[in-house]
Short mmCIF file of C-alpha atoms in Angstrom, two decimals:
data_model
loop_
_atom_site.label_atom_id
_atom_site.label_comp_id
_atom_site.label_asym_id
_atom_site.label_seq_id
_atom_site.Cartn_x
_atom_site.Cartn_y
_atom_site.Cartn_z
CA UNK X 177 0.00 0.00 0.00
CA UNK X 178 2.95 1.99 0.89
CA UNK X 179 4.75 2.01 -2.45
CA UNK X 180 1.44 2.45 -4.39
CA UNK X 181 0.54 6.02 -2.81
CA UNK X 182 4.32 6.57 -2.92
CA UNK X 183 5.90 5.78 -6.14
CA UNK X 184 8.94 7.85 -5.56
CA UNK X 185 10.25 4.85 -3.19
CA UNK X 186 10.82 2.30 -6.12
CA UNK X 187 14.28 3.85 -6.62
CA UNK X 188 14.77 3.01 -2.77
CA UNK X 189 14.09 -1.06 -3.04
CA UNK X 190 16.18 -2.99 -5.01
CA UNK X 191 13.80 -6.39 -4.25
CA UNK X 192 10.57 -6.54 -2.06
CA UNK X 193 9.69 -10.74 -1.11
CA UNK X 194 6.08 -10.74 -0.15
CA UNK X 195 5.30 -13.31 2.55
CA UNK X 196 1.87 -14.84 2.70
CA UNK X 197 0.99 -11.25 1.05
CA UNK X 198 -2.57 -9.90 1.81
CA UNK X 199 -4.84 -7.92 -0.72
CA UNK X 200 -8.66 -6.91 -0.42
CA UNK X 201 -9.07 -10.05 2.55
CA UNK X 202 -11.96 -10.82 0.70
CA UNK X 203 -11.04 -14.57 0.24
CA UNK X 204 -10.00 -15.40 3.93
CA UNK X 205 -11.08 -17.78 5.58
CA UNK X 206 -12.16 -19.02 9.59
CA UNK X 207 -12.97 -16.88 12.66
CA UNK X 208 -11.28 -13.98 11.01
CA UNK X 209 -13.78 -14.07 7.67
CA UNK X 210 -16.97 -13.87 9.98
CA UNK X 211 -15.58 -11.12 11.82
CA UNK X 212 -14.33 -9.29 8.93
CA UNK X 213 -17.61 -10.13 6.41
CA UNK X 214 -19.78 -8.88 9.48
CA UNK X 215 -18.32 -5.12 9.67
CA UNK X 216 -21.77 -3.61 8.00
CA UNK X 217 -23.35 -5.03 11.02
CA UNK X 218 -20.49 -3.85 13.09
CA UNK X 219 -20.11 -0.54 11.97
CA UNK X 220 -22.46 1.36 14.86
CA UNK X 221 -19.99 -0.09 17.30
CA UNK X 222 -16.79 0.85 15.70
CA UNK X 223 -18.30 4.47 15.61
CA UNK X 224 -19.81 4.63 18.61
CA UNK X 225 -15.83 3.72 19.53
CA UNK X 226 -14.15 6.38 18.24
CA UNK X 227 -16.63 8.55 19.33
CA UNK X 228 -16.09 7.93 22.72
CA UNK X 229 -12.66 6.31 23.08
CA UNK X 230 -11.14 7.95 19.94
CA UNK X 231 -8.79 5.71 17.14
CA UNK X 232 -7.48 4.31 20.28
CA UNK X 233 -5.78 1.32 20.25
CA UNK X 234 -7.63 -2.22 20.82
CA UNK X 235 -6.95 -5.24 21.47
CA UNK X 236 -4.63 -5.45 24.39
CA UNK X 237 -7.61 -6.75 26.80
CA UNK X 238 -8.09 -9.92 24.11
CA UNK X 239 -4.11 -10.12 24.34
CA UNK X 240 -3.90 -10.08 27.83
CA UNK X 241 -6.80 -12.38 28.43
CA UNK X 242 -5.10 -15.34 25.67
CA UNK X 243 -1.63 -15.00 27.84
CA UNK X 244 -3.30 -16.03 30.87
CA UNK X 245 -5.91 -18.75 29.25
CA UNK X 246 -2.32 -19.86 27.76
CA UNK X 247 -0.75 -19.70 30.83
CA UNK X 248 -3.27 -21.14 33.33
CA UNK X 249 -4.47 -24.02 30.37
CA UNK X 250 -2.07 -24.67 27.95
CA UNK X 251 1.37 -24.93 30.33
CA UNK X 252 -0.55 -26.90 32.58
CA UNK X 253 -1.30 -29.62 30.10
CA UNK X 254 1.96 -29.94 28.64
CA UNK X 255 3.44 -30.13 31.72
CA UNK X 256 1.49 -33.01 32.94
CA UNK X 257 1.86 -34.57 29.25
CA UNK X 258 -1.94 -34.55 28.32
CA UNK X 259 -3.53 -33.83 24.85
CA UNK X 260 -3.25 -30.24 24.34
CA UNK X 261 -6.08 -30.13 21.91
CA UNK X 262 -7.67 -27.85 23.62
CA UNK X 263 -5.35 -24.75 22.66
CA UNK X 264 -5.30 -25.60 19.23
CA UNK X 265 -7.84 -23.53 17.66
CA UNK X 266 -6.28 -20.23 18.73
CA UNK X 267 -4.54 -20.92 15.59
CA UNK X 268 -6.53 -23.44 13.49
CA UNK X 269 -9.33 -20.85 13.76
CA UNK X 270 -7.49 -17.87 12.35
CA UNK X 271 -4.28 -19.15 10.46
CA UNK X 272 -5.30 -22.52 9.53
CA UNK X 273 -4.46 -25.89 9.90
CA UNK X 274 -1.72 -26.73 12.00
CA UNK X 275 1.32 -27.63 9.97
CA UNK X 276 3.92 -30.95 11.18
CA UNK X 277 6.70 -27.59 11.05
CA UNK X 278 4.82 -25.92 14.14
CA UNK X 279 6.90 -26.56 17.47
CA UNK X 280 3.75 -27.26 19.86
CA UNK X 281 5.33 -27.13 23.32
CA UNK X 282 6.10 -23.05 22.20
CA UNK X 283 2.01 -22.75 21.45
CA UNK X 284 1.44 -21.37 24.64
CA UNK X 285 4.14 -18.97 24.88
CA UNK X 286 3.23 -17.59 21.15
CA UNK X 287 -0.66 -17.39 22.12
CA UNK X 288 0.35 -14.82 24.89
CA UNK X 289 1.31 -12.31 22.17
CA UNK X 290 -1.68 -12.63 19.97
CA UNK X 291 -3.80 -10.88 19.19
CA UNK X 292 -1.43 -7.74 19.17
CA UNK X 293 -3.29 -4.44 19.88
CA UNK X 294 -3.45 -2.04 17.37
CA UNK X 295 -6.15 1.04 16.23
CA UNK X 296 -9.55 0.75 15.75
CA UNK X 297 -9.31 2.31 12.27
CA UNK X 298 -6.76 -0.20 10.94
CA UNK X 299 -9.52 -2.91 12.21
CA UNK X 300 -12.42 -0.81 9.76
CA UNK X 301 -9.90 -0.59 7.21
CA UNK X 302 -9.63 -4.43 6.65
CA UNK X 303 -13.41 -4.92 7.29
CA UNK X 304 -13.88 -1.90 4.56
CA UNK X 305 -12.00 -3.79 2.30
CA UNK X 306 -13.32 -7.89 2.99
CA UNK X 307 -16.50 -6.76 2.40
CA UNK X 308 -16.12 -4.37 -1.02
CA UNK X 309 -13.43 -6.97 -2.22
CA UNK X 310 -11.26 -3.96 -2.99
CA UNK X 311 -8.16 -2.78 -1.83
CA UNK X 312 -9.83 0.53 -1.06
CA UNK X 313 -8.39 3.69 1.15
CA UNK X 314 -9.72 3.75 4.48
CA UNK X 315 -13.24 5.45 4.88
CA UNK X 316 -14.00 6.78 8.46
CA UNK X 317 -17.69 6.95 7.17
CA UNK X 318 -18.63 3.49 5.65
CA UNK X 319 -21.95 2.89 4.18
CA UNK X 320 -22.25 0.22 1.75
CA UNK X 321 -22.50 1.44 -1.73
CA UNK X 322 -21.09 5.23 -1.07
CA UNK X 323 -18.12 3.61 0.36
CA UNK X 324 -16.84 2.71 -3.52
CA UNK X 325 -18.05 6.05 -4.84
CA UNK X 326 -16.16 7.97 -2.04
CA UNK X 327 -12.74 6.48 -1.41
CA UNK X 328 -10.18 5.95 -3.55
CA UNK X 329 -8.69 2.32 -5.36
CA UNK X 330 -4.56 2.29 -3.80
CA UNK X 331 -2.80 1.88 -7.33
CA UNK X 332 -0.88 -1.21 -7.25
CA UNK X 333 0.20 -0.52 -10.67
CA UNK X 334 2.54 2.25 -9.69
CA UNK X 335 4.47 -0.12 -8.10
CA UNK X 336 7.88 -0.63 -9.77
CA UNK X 337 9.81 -3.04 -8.09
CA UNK X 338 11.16 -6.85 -8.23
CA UNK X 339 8.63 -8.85 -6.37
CA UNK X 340 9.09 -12.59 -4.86
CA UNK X 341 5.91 -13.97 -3.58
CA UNK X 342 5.98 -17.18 -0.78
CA UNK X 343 2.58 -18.22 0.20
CA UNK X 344 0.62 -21.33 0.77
CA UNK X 345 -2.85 -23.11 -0.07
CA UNK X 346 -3.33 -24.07 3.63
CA UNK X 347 -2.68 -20.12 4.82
CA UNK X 348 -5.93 -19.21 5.89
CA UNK X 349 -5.42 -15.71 6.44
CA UNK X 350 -4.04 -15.03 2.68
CA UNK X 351 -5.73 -17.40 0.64
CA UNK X 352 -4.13 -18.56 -3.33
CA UNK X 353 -7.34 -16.73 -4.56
CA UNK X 354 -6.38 -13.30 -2.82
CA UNK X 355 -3.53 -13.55 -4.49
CA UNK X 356 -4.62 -14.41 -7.72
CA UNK X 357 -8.17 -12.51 -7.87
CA UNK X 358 -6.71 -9.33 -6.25
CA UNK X 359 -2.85 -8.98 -6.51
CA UNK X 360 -1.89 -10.11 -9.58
CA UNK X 361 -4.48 -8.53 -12.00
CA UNK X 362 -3.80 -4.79 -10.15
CA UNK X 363 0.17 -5.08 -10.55
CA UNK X 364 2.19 -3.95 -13.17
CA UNK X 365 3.36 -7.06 -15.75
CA UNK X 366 6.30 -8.14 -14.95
CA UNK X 367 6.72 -6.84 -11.47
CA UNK X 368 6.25 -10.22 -9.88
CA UNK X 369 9.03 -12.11 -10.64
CA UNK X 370 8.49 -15.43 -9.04
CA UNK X 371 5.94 -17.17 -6.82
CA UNK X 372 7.16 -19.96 -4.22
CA UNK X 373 4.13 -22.52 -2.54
CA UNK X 374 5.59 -23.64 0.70
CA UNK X 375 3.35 -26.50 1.08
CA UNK X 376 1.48 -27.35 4.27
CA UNK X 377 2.72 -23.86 6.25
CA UNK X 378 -0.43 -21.86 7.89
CA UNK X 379 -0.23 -18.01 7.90
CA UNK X 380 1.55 -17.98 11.30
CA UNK X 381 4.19 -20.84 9.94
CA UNK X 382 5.67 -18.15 8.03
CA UNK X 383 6.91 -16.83 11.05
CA UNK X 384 7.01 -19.33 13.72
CA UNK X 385 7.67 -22.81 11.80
CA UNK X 386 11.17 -24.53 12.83
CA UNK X 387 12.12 -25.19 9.40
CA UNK X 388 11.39 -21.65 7.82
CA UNK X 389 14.96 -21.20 7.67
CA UNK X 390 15.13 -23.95 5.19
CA UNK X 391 12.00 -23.47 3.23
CA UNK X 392 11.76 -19.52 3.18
CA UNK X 393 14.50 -17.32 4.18
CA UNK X 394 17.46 -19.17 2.59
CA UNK X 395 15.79 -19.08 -0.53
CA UNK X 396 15.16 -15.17 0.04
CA UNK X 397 19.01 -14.87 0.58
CA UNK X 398 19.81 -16.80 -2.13
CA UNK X 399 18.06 -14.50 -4.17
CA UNK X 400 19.76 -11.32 -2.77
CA UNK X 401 22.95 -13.08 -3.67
CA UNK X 402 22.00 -13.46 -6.74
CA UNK X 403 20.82 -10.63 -7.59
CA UNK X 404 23.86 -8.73 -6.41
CA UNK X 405 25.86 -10.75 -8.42
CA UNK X 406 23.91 -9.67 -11.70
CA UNK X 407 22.07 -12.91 -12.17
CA UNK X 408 18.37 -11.67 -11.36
CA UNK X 409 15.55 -13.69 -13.03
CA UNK X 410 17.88 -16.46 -14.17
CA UNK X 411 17.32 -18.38 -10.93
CA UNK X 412 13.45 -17.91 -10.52
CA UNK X 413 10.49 -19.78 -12.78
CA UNK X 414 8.16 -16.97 -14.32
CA UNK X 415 4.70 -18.29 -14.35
CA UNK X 416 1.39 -16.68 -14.90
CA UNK X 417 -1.12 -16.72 -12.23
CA UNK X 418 -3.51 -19.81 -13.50
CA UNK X 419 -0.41 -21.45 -13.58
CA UNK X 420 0.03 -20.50 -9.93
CA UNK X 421 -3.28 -21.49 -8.37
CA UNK X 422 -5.10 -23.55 -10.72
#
């Protein structure tokens, strides 16, 4: 969103790699679909908010009260070497299936940071867009139809710069049909260089699976490698998107 309001920063990034990249939302799916789908009926209580509160941040309470759930449920059971079922669908329910990379005994300790807080408005903005299936600037005022006719599309195609996308079919957050559906028709040709499926990950195994190293980042650094040696697009596949996702 960044680089298409700014175009002026393409000269500033020599490569941007996209990890489980979102676009509109529209196509997410779990707990965080019916929340975000259900913002037209939600939309009196975001208001009534910010009218009293302000763009305040939100979310800390819902942080705070995971930790100790984590604490007081999930520590215990692992402790005592019982089924630990139970804490699973803090991520099942919003990231997706749980992946064989996912170190388990740490699922406690990462629940107790998420949710993170953050503003109210950033919360609108992603219901604005799940619902109009657009990646649309953020409208303080939402209502329905006007919301199109009032705020502007972020132009994806004034972004200029090398793009390596890593996602996967089982990310729930960032689904194969955000990216094909949303991203790749707004972006410039060319601009996406490569696309990488890392099979089986969930949207939070981009971050917290034990073998990332291995099946993300040292493929990111052997691209910057490469690329600094003058042999961009030589070690990459170019596909189209149907090729992609079909």
């Amino acid at each position: 969103m960044f680089l298409a309001d700014n175009p002026s920063f393409n000269g500033k990034i020599r490569s941007l790699f996209a990890l489980a990249p979102a676009g509109s939302i529209h196509y997410t799916r779990g707990l965080a679909r019916l929340i975000l789908m259900s913002y037209p009926i939600l939309n009196p209580l975001f208001r009534l908010h910010r009218l009293l509160f302000g763009p305040q941040q939100v979310g800390n309470q819902i942080m705070q009260l995971i930790g100790l759930l984590a604490e007081r449920v999930c520590l215990p059971l692992f402790s005592q070497v019982i089924n630990s079922s139970i804490c699973d669908p803090g991520w099942i329910w919003v990231a997706g299936p749980p992946s064989p990379s996912f170190n388990k005994s740490r699922q406690a300790v990462y629940l107790s940071h998420y949710p993170d807080g953050t503003s109210s408005m950033v919360i609108e903005h992603f219901g604005q867009m799940a619902v109009a299936d657009e990646i649309r600037h953020f409208d303080p005022d939402f209502f329905s139809d006007a919301y199109k006719a009032r705020t502007a599309l972020y132009n994806y195609s004034n972004i200029d710069v090398p793009i390596y996308i890593f996602w996967s079919r089982n990310d729930w957050l960032t689904s194969p049909y955000e990216i094909d559906r949303v991203l790749f028709p707004r972006m410039r040709k060319g601009v996406i260089k490569a696309t990488y499926e890392v099979p089986l990950y969930n949207h939070a195994d981009f971050l917290y699976a034990t073998d990332n190293a291995e099946r993300v980042f040292s493929g990111i650094v052997k691209l910057i490698k490469d690329e600094e040696l003058g042999n961009q697009g030589h070690t990459s596949h170019k596909l189209g998107p149907s090729e992609h996702f079909s």
